[in-house]
mmCIF file of C-alpha atoms in Angstrom:
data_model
loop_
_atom_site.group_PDB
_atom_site.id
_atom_site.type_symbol
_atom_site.label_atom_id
_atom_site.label_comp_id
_atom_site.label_asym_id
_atom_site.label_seq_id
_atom_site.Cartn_x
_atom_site.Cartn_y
_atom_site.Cartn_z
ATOM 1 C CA UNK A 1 8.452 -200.602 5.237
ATOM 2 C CA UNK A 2 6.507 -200.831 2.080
ATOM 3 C CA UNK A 3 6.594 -203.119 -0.894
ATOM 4 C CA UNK A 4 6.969 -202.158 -4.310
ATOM 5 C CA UNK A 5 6.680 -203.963 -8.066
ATOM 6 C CA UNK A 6 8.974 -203.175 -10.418
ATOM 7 C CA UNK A 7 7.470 -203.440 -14.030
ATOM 8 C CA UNK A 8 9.792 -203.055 -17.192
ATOM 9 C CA UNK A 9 8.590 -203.183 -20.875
ATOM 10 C CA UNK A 10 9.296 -206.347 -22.692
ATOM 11 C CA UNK A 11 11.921 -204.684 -25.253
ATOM 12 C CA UNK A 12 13.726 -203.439 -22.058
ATOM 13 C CA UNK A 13 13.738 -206.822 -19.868
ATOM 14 C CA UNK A 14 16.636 -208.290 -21.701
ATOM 15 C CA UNK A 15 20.462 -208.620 -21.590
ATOM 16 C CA UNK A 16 22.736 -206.520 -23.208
ATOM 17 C CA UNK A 17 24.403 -207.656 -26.348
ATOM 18 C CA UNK A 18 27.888 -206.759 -25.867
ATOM 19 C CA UNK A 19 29.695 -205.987 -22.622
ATOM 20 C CA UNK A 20 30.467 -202.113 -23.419
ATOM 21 C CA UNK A 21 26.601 -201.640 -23.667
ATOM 22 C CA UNK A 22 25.809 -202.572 -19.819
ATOM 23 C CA UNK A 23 25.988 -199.061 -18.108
ATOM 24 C CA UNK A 24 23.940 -197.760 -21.193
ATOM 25 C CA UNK A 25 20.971 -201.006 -20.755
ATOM 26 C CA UNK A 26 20.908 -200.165 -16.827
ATOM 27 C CA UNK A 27 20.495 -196.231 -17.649
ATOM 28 C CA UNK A 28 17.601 -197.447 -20.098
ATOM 29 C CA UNK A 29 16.356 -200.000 -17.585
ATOM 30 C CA UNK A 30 16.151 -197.173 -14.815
ATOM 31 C CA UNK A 31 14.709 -194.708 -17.078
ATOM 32 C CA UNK A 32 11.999 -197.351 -17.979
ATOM 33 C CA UNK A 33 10.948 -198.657 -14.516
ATOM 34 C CA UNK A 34 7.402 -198.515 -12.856
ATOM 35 C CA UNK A 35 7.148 -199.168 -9.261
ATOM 36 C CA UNK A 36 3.616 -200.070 -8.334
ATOM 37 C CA UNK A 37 3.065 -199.582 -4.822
ATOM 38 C CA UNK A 38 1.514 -202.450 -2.577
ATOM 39 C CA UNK A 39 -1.732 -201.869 -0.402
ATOM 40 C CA UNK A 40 -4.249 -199.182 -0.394
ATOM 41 C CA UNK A 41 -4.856 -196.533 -3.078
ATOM 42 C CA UNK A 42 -5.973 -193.306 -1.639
ATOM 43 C CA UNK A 43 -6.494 -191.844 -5.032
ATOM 44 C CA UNK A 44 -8.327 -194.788 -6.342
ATOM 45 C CA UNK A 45 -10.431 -194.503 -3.386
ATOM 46 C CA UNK A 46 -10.859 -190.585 -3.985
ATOM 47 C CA UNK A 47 -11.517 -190.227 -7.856
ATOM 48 C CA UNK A 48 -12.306 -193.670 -8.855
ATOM 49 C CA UNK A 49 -13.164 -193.147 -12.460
ATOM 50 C CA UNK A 50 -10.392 -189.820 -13.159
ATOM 51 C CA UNK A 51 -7.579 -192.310 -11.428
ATOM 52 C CA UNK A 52 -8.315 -194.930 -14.115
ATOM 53 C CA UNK A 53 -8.294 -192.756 -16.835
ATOM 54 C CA UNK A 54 -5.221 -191.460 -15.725
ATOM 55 C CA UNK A 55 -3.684 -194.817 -15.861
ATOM 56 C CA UNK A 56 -4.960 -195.747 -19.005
ATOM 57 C CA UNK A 57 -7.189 -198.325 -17.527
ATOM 58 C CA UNK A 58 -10.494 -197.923 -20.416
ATOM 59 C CA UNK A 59 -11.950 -200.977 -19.203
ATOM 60 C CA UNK A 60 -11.669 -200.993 -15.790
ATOM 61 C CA UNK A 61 -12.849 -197.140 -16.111
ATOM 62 C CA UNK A 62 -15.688 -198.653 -18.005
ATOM 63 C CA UNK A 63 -16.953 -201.340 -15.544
ATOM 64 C CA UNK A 64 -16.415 -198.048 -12.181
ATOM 65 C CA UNK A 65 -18.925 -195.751 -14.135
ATOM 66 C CA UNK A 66 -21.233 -198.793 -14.816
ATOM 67 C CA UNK A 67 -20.759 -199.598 -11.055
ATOM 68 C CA UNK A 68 -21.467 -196.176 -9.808
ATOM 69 C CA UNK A 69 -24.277 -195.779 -12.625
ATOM 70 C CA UNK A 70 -26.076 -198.878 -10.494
ATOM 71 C CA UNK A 71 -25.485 -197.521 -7.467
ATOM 72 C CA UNK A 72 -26.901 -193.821 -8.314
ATOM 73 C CA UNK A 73 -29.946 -195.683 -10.554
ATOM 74 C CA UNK A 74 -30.774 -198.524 -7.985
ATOM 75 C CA UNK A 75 -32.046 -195.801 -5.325
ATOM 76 C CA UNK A 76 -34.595 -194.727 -8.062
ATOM 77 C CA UNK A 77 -35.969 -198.288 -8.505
ATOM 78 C CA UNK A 78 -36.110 -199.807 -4.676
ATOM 79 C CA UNK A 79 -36.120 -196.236 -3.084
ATOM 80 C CA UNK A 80 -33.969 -196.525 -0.082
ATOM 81 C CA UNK A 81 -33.045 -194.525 2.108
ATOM 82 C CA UNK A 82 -29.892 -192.044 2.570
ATOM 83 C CA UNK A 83 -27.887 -194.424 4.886
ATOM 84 C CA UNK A 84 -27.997 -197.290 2.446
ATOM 85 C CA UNK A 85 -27.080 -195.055 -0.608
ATOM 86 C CA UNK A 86 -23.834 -194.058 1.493
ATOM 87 C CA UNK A 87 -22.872 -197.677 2.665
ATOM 88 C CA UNK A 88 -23.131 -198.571 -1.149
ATOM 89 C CA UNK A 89 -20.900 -195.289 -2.305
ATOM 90 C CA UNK A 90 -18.645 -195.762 0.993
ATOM 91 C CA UNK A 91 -18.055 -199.803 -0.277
ATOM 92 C CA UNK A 92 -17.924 -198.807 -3.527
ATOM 93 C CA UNK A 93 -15.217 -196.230 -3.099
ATOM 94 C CA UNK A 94 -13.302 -198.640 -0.481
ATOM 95 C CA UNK A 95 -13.187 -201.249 -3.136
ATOM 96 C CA UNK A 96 -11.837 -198.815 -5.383
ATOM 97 C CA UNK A 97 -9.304 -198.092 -3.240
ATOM 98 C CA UNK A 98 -8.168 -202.153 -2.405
ATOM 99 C CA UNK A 99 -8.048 -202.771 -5.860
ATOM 100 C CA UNK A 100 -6.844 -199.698 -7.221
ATOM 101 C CA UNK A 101 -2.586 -200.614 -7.806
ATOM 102 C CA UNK A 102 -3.601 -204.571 -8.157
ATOM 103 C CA UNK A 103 -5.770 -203.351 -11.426
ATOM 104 C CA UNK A 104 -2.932 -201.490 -12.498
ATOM 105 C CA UNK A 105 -0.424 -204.572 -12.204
ATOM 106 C CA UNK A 106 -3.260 -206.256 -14.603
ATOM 107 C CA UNK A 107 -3.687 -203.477 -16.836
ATOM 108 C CA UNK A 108 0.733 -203.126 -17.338
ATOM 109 C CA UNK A 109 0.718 -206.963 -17.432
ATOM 110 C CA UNK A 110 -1.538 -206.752 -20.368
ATOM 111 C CA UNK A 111 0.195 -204.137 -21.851
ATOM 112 C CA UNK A 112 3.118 -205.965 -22.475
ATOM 113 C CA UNK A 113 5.083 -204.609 -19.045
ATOM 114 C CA UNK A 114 6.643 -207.523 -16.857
ATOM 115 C CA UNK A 115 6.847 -207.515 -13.423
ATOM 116 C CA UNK A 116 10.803 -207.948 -12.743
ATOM 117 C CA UNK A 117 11.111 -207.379 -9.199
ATOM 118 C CA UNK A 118 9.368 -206.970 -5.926
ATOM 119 C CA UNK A 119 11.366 -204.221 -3.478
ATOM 120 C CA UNK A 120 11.378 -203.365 0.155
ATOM 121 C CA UNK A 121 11.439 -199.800 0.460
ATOM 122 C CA UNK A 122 10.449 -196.535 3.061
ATOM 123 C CA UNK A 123 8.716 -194.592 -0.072
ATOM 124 C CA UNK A 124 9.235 -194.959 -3.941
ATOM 125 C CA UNK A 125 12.651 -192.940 -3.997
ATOM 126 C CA UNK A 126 14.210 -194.993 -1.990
ATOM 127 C CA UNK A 127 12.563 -197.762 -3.804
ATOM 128 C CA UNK A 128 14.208 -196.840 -6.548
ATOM 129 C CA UNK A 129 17.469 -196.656 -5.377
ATOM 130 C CA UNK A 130 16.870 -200.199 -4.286
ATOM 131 C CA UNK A 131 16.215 -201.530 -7.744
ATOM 132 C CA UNK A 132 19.287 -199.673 -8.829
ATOM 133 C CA UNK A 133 20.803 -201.697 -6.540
ATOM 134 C CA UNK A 134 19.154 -204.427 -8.073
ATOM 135 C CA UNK A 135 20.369 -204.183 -11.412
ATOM 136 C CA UNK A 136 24.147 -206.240 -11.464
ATOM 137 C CA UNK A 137 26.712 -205.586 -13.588
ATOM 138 C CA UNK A 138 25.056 -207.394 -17.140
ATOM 139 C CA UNK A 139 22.042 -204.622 -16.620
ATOM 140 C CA UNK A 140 19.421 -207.472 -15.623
ATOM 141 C CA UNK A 141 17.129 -207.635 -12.523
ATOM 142 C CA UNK A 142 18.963 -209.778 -9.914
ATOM 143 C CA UNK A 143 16.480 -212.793 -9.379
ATOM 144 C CA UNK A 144 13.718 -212.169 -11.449
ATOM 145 C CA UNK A 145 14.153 -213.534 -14.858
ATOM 146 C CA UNK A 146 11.435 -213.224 -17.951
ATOM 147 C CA UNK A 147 10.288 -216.638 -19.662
ATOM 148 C CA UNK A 148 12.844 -216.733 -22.463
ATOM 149 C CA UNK A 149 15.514 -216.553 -19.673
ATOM 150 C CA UNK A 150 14.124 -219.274 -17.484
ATOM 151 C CA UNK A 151 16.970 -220.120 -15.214
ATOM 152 C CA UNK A 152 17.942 -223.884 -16.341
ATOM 153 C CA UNK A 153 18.471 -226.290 -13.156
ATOM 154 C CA UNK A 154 22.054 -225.908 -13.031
ATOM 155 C CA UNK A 155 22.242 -222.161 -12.827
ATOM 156 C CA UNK A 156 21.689 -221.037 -9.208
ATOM 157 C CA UNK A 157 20.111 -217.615 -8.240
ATOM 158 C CA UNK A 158 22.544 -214.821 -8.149
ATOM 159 C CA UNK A 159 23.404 -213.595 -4.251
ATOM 160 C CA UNK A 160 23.947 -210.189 -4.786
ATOM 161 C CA UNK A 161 21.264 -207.687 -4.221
ATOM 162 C CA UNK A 162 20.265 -205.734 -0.549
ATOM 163 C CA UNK A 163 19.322 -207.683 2.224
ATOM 164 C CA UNK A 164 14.785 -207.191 2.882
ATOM 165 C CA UNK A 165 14.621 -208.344 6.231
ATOM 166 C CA UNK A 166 15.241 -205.132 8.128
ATOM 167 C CA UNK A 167 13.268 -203.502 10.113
ATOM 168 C CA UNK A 168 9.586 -204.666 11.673
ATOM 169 C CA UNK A 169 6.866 -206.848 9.434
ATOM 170 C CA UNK A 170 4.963 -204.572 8.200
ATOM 171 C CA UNK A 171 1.694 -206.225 8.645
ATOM 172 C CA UNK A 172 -1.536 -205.965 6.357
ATOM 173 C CA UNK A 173 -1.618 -202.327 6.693
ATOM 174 C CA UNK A 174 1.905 -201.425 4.976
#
């Protein structure tokens, strides 16, 4: 099993304002989601610098072609050999690829997105389907609430929602 973030925009992570409005706010909240997947980035790891531009990620793009700029100009200044050039490209690219989704959490955090929910899924359809499930009959994220609708200590956390705790831990490699 795999773990997901959900991420809404902040003009989307509210309540509806009238009750006829709810199926329309959940259609708008599914059509706005982001599910960031947990663990390693394959395509982060791959094409480093095209995967953040992709993502709209300018400064982290910025700081991987100033990384890889190093590691291609220090070999010109302390001449080493082939084998260290490819242990610094090899950790280079594996860092890439352990930070990859994490620095695209950061860069939707900063663009205003919220992080709403965290699902237990096989892949990202049926991740999906499991923040539809998610969503209660008001159109808000079950259990995850944004600052302006803190929970106050006499509201309890809503019970609805799918059960996470089937099937094996998935361990550091999920």
């Amino acid at each position: 099993m795999r773990y997901f973030t959900a991420h809404l925009p902040q003009a989307l992570n509210r309540g509806p304002a009238a009750e006829g409005e709810a199926a329309t706010h959940a259609a708008e909240v599914l059509g706005g989601v982001v599910l960031v997947r947990e663990g390693f980035n394959w395509l982060a790891f791959v094409f480093s610098v095209l995967w953040a531009i992709a993502h709209g990620l300018w400064l982290t793009a910025l700081a991987m072609t100033l990384a890889l700029a190093l590691i291609v100009g220090l070999p010109e200044i302390f001449a080493p050999d082939w084998r260290i050039r490819a242990i610094l490209l090899i950790g280079y690219a594996v860092i890439c690829g352990f930070g990859g989704n994490d620095w695209r959490r950061l860069g939707l955090a900063h663009s205003g997105w919220e992080l709403v929910a965290v699902v237990a899924a096989r892949d990202r359809a049926h991740a999906f389907l499991r923040f539809a499930h998610l969503l209660n009959e008001s159109g808000e994220p079950n259990g995850v609430w944004s600052l302006q609708s803190a929970p106050s200590s006499q509201q309890s956390a809503p019970t609805t929602g799918p059960r996470l705790d089937h099937g094996p831990n998935p361990g550091f490699w999920s």
